[in-house]
Coordinates of C-alpha atoms and ligand atoms in Angstrom, one line a residue:
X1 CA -38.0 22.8 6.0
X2 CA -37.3 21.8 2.8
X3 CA -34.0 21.5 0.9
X4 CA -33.7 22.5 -2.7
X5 CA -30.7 21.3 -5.0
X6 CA -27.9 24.1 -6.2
X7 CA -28.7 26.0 -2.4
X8 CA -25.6 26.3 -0.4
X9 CA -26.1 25.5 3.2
X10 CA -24.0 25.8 6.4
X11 CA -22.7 22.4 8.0
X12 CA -21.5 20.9 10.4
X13 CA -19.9 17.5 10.2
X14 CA -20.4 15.1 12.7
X15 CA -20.0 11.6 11.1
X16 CA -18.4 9.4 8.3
X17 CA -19.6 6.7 6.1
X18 CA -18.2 3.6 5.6
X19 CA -16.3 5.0 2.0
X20 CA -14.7 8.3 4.5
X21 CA -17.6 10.9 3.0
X22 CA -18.4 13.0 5.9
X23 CA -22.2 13.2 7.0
X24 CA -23.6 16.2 8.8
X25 CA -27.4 16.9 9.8
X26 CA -30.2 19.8 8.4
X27 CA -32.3 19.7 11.2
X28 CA -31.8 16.1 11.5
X29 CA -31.7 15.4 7.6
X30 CA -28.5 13.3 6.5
X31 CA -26.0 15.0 4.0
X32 CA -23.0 13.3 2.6
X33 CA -19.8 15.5 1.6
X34 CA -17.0 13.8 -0.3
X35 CA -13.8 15.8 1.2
X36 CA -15.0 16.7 4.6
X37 CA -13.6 15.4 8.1
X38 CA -15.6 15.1 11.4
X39 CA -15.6 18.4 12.9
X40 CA -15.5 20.6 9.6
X41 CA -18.0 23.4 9.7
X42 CA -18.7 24.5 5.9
X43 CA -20.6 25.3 2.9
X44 CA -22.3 23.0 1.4
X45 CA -24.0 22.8 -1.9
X46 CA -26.8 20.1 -2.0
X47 CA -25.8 18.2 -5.4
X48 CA -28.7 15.6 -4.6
X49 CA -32.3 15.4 -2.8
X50 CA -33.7 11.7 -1.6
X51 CA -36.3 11.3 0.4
X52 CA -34.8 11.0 3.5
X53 CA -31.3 11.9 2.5
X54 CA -28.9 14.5 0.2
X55 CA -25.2 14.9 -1.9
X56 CA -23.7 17.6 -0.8
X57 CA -20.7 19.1 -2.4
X58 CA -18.0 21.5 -0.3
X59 CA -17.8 24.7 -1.2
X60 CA -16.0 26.3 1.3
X61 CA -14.0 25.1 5.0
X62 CA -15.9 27.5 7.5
X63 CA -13.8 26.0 10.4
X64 CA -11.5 23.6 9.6
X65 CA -11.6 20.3 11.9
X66 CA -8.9 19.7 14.0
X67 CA -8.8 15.9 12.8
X68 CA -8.1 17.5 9.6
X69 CA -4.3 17.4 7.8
X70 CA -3.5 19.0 4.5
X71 CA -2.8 15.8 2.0
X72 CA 0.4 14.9 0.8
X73 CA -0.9 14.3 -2.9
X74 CA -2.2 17.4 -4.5
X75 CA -4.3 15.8 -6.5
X76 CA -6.2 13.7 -3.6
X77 CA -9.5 15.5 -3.8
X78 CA -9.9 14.6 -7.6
X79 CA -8.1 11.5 -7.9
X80 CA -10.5 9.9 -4.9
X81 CA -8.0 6.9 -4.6
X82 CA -7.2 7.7 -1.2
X83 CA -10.5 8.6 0.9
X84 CA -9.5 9.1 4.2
X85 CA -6.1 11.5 3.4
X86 CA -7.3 14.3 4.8
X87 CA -7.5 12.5 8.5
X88 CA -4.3 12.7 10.5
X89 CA -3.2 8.8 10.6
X90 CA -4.5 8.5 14.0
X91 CA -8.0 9.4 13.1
X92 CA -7.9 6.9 9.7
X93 CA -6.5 4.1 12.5
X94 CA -9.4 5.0 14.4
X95 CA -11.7 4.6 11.7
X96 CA -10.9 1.5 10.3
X97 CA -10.9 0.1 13.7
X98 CA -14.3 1.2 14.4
X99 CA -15.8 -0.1 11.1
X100 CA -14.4 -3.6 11.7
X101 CA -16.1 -3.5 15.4
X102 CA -19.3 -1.9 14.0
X103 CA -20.1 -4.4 11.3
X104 CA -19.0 -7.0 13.9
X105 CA -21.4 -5.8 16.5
X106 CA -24.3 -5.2 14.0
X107 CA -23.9 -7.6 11.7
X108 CA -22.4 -10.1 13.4
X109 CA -24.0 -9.9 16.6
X110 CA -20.6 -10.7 18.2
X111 CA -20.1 -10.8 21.8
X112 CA -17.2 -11.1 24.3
X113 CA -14.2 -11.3 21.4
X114 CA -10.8 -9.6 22.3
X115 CA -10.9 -6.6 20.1
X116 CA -6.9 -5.7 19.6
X117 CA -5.7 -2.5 18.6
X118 CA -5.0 -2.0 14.8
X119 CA -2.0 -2.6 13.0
X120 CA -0.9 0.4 11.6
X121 CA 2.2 1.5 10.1
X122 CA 5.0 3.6 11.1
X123 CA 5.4 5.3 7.5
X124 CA 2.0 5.2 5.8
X125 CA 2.9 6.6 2.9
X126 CA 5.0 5.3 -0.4
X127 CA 4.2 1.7 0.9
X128 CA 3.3 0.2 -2.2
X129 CA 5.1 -2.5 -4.3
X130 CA 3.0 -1.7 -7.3
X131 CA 1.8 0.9 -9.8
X132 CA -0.6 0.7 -12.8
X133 CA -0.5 4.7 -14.2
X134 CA -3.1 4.9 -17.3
X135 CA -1.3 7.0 -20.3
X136 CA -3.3 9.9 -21.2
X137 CA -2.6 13.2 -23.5
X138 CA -2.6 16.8 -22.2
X139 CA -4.7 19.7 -23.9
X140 CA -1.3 20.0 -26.0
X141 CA -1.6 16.5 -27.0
X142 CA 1.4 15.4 -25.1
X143 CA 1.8 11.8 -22.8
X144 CA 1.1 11.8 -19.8
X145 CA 1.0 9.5 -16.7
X146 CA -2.0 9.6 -14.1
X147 CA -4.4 8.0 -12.3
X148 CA -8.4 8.2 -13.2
X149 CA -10.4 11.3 -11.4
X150 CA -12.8 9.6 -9.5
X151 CA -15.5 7.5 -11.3
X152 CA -14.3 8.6 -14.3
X153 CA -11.6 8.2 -17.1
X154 CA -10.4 11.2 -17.6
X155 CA -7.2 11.1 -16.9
X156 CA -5.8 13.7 -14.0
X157 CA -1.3 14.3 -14.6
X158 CA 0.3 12.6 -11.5
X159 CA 4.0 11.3 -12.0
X160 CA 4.3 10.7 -8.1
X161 CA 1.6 8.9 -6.6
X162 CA 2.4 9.6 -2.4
X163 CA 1.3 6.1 -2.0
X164 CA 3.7 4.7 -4.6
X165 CA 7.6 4.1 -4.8
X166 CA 9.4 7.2 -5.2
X167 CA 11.4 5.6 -8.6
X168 CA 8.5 5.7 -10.4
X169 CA 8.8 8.9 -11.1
X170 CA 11.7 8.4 -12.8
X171 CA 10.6 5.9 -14.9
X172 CA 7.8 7.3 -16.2
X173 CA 9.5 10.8 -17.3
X174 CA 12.1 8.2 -19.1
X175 CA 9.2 6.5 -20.9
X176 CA 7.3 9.8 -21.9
X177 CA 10.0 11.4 -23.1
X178 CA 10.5 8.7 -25.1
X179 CA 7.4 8.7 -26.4
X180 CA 7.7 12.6 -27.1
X181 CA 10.8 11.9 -29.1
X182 CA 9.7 9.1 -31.5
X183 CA 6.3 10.4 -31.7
X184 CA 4.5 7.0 -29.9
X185 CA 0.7 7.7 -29.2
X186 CA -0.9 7.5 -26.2
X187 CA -3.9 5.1 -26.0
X188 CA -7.0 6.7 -27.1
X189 CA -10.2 5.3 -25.1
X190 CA -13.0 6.8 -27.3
X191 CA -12.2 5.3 -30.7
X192 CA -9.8 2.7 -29.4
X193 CA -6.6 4.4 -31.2
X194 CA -3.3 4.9 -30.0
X195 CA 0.0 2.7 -28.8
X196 CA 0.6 3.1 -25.4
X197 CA -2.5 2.2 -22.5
X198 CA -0.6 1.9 -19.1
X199 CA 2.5 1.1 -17.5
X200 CA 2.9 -1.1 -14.5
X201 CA 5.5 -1.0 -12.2
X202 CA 6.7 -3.4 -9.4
X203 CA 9.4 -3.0 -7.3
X204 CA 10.7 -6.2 -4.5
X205 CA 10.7 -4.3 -1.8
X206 CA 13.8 -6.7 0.1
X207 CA 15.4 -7.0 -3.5
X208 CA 14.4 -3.7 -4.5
X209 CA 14.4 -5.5 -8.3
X210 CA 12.5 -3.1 -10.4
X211 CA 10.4 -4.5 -13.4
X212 CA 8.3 -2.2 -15.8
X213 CA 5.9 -3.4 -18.3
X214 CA 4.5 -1.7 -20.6
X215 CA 0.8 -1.9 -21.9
X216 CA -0.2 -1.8 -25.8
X217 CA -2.8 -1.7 -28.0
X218 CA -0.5 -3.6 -30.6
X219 CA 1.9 -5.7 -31.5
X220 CA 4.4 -4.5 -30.5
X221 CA 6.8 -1.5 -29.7
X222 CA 8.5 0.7 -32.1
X223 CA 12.3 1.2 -30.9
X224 CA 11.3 -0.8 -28.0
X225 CA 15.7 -1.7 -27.8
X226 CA 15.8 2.1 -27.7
X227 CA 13.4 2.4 -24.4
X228 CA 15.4 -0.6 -23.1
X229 CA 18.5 1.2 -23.5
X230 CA 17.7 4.0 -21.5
X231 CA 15.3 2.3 -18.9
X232 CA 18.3 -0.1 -18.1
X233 CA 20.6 2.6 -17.0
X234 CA 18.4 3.0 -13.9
X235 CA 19.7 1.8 -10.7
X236 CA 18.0 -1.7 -9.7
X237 CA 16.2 -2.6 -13.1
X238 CA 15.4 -6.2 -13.4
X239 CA 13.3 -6.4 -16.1
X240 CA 11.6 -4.5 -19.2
X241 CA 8.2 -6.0 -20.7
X242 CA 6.0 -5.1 -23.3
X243 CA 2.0 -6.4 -22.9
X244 CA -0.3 -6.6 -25.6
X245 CA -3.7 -5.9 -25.0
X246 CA -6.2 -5.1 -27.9
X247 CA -9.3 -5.7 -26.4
X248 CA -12.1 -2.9 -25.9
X249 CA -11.9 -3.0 -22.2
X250 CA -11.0 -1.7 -18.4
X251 CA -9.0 -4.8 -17.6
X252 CA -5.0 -3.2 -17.7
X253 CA -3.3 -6.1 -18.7
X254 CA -3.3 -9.0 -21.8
X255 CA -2.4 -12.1 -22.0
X256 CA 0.9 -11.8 -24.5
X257 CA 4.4 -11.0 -23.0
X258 CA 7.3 -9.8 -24.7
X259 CA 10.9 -9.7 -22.6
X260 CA 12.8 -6.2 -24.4
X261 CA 15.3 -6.4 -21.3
X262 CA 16.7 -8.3 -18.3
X263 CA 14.7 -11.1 -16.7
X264 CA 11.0 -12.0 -16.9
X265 CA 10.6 -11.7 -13.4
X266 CA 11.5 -10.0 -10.4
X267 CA 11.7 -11.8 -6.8
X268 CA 10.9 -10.7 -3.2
X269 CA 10.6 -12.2 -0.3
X270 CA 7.9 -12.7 2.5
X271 CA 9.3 -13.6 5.8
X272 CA 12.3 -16.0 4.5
X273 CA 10.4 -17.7 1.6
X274 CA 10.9 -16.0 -1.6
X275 CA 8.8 -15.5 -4.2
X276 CA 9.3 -15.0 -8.3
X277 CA 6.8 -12.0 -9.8
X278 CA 5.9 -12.0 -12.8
X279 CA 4.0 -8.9 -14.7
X280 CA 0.8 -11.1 -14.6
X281 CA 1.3 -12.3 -11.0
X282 CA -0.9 -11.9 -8.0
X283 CA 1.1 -10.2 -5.0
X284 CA 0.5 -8.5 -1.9
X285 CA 0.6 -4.5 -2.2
X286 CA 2.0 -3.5 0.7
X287 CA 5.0 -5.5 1.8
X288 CA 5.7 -4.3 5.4
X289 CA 1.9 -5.3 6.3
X290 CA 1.7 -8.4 4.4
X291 CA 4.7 -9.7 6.6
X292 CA 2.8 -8.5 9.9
X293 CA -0.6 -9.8 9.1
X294 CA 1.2 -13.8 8.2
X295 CA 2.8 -13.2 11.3
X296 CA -0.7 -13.1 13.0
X297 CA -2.3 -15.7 10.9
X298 CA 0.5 -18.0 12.6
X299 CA 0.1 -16.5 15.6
X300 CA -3.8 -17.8 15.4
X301 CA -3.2 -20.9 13.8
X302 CA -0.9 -21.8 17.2
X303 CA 0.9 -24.3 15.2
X304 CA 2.8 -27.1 16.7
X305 CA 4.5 -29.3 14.0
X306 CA 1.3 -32.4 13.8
X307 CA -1.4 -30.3 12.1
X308 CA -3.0 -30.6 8.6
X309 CA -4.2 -27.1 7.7
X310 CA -6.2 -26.1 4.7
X311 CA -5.4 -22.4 2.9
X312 CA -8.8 -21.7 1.5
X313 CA -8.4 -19.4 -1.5
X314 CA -4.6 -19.7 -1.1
X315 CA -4.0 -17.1 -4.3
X316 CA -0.2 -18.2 -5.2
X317 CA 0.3 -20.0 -1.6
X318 CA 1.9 -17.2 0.3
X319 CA -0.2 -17.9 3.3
X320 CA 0.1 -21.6 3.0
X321 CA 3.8 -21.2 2.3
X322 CA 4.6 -19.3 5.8
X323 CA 2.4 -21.9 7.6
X324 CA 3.9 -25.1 6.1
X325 CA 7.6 -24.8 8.0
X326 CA 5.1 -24.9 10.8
X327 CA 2.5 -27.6 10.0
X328 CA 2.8 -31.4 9.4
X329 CA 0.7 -30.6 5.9
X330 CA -0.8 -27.7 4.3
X331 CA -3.3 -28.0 1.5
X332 CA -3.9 -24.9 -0.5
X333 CA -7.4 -24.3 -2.8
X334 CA -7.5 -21.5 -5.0
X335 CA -10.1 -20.5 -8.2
X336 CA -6.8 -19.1 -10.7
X337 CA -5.0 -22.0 -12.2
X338 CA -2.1 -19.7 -12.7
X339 CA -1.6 -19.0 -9.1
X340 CA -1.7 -22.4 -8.4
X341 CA 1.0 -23.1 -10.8
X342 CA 2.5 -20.3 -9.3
X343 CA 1.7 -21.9 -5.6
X344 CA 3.6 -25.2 -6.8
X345 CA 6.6 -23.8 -8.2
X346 CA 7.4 -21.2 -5.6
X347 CA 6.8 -24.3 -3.2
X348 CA 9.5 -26.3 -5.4
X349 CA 11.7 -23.2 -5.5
X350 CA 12.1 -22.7 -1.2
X351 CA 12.1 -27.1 -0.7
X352 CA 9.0 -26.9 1.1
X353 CA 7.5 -30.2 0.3
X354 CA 4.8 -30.7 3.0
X355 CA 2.2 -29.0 0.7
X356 CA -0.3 -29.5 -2.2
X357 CA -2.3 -26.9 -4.2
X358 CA -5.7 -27.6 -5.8
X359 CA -7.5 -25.5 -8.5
X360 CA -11.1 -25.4 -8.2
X361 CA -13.6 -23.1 -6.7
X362 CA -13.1 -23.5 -2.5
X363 CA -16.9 -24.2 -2.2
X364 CA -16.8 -27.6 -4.3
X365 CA -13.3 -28.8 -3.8
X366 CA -13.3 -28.9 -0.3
X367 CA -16.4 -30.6 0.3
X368 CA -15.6 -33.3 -2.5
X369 CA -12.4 -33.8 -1.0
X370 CA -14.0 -34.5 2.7
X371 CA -16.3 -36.2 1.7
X372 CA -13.6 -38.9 -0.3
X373 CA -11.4 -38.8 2.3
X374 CA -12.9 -37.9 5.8
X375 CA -9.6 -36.5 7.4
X376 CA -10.3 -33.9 9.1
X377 CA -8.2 -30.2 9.5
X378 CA -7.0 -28.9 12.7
X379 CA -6.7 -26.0 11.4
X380 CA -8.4 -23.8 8.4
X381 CA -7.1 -20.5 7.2
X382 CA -9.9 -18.8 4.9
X383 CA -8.9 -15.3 2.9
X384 CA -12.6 -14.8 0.8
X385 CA -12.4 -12.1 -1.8
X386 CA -14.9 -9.2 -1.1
X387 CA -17.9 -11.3 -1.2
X388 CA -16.8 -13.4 1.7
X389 CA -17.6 -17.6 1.8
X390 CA -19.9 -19.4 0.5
X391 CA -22.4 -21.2 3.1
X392 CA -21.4 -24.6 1.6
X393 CA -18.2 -24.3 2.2
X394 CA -18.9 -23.2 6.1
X395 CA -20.9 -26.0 6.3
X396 CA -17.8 -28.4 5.1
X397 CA -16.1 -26.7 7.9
X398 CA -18.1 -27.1 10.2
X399 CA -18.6 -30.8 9.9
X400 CA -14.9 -31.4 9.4
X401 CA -14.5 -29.7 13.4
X402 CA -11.0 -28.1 12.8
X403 CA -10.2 -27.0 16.6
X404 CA -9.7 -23.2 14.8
X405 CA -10.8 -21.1 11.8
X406 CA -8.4 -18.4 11.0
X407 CA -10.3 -15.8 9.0
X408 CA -8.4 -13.4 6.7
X409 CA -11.2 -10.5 5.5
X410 CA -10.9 -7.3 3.2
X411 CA -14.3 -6.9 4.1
X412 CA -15.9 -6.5 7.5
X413 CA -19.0 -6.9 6.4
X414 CA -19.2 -9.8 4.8
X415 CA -16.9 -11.3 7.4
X416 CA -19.5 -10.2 9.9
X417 CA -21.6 -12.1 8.5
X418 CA -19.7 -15.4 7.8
X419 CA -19.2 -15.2 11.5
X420 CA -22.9 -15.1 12.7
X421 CA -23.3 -18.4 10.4
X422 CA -20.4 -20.2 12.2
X423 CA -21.3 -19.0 15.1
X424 CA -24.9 -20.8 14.7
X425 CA -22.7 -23.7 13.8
X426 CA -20.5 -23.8 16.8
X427 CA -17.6 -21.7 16.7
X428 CA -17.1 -18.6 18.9
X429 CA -15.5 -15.5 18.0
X430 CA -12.2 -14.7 20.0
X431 CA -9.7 -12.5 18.6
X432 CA -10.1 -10.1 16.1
X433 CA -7.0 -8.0 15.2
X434 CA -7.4 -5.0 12.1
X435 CA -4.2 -4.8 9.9
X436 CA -4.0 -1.6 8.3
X437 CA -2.7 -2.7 4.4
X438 CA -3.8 0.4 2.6
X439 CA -3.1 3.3 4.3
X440 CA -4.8 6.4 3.3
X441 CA -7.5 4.6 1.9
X442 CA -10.9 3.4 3.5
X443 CA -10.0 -0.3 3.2
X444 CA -9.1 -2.8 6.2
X445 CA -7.8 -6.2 6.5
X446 CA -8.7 -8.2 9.3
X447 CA -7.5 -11.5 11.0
X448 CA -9.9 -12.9 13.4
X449 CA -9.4 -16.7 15.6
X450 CA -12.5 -18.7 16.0
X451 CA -12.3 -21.6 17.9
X452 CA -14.8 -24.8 18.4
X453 CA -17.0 -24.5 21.2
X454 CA -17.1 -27.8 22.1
X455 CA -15.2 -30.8 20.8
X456 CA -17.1 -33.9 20.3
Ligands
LIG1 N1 -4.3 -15.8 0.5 C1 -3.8 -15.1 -0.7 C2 -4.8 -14.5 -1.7 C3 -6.0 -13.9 -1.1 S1 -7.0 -13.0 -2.3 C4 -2.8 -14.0 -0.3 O1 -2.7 -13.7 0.9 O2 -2.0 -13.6 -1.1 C5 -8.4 -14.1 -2.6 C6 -8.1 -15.2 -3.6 O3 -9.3 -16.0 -3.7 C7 -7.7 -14.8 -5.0 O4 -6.5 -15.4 -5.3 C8 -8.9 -15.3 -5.8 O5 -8.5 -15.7 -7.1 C9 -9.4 -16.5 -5.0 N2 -10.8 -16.9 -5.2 C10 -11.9 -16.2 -5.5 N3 -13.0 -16.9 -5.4 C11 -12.6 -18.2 -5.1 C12 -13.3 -19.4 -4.9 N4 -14.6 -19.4 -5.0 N5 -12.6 -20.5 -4.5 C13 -11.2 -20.4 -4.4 N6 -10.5 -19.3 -4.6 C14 -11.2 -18.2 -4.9

């Protein structure tokens, strides 16, 4: 049969890809639908005709599934930030977990490993520590606060992100209406015009400290004592920032920071260490998980007090932080000098001494450094961006014989794959334990324990 774009078709869904679009079959030919859930019987208009596969988009729900929940957000099916939020959290647990095993399986050709349950959370929603809202105007002309519909930079009005901390809300009417009153433009994309591009929020989620910061295409702030005044009278602000960023481009944040109010940054705390935040900062997102997946990075790392451990692409040394109490020396490696400076002082600031930070891509600082010294780890924690490690550094590893390799993934895939190399080299797969860090979303963290096959 064949299948013509702009015809609306019946479907049934029976599968989802790896970014939560459900797939169902035309007589055997693939069709994905953003915003449909295993077991959905719709309408389907065909958006897109490969060769041996289609874009469909829904129409109408026929039959609802009954995996299917109505999202909290009402703007979830334009926004796209949060795939999977029209699963019940069961069936998003279920997912994730089955993606980490698939890509495992396939890709890694991994056998006999102890595949544990997934980590999830008993509140998965408003988890979030941080929130970047693009400023936008309405038809009227007006500020608003949003997120980006999907792909896209349009900007779609959402003061209360479901995922985010319920004060932000707050916050951001404070700042509008502000901007409303003296007349303060929005940022204006298209001919780079405009005052105000996003505001970021953070919020410690032991200290509750709030900070907000405030994104310009400037200088600086008109009446910014004025937005300080009436930001300040909120319960738990910490401190009020104004970022300049003049550049033509997507990244949110510049380099300059101004202090309007309070302190420059906020702190929080991971397990007992405490950390200080600034606007510019690298920090976990979701503070309850963060906590539980350390916890099973020492769990792996079975520490006893005598071990050197390396933190490969240690970001601001959280990980290498929570394992040094443990460890008779813990050396950290990360790419951002900023972090590491970070790394050292929030070392200096919790008296943990047993630790040292180096700034350098993890692929060539390592191997220089074995290579100079020849002391070998007992232990290595690696936590790869997306791309996973380089084959280099595996290699390193592999030489050096650390009893265990704790590996720390945001993608299964390319951890997959790192594992099928050090398996070839000698290390076996054992544990595997998903943490579920973004809720609502199609992304999962993993923590798996390799061990050394033999010991020579
Ligand atoms: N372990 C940290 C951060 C993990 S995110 C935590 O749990 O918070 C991954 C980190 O790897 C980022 O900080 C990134 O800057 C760093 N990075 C990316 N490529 C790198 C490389 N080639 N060598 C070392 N660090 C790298």
């Amino acid at each position: 049969m064949e299948y013509r774009k702009n015809e609306v078709y019946v479907l049934t869904i029976t599968d989802v890809d790896m970014d939560g679009n459900g797939v169902g079959k035309l007589e055997g030919f693939p069709i994905f639908v953003k915003d449909t859930v295993i077991g959905d019987r719709a309408e389907v208009k065909l958006v897109k005709v490969k060769k041996n596969y289609g874009y469909g988009r829904l129409v109408r729900l026929l039959q609802p599934s009954e995996k299917r929940v109505e999202p909290q957000c009402r703007v979830a099916r334009q926004c796209g930030g949060c795939q999977l939020q029209f699963y019940s959290y069961q069936e998003q647990l279920k997912f994730k977990e089955n993606k980490v095993k698939n890509n495992l399986d396939r890709i890694g050709k991994a056998e006999g490993y102890l595949l544990h349950p997934i980590i999830g959370m008993e509140e998965p929603f408003r988890y979030r520590n941080k929130a970047q809202f693009p400023i936008g105007r309405d038809k009227q002309g007006q500020p608003i606060a949003g997120f980006y519909a999907g792909r896209t930079h349009s900007i779609i009005e959402q003061e209360d992100c479901v995922i985010g901390r319920k004060e932000n809300k707050e916050i951001l009417r404070v700042i509008l209406d502000f901007m409303k009153e003296y007349r303060i433009l929005p940022y204006r994309e298209e001919n780079h015009s405009g005052l105000v591009r996003h505001i970021l929020i953070r919020q410690g989620y032991h200290t509750k400290e709030i900070m907000v910061c405030v994104i310009i295409n400037g200088k600086s702030l008109p009446y910014a004592q004025e937005l300080a005044e009436r930001l300040r009278k909120l319960k738990n602000m910490t401190s009020i920032m104004v970022n300049c960023n003049q550049e033509k481009t997507n990244v949110i944040l510049g380099k300059k920071l101004t202090l309007i109010w309070g302190k420059e940054f906020i702190t929080d705390f991971i397990g007992d260490i405490c950390f200080q935040i600034s606007p510019l900062s690298f920090f976990q997102v979701n503070p309850v998980q963060t906590e539980r997946l350390y916890k099973k990075v020492l769990e792996y790392a079975d520490l006893n007090g005598e071990e050197i451990v390396w933190d490969l692409y240690c970001g601001i040394g959280t990980i290498s932080l929570f394992l040094a109490r443990k460890a008779k020396k813990v050396y950290g490696v990360e790419i951002v000098e900023q972090a590491v400076q970070n790394a050292r002082e929030n070392a200096k600031r919790n008296g943990i001494e047993n630790v040292e930070f180096f700034t350098g891509k993890a692929e060539e600082v390592f191997p220089v450094w074995y290579g100079e010294h020849k002391e070998a780890a007992d232990v290595v924690v690696l936590d790869p961006p997306r791309k996973g490690c380089e084959k280099e550094l595996l290699q390193t590893i592999a030489e050096m014989k650390p009893k265990r390799i704790v590996y720390v993934s945001c993608d299964s895939a390319t951890l997959a794959r790192d594992v099928k190399i050090l398996g070839e080299m000698g290390y076996r797969l054992l544990e595997v334990t998903p943490v579920d860090m973004f809720p609502q979303t199609v992304s999962v963290e993993t923590v798996c324990l390799l061990s050394k096959l033999h010991v020579d």
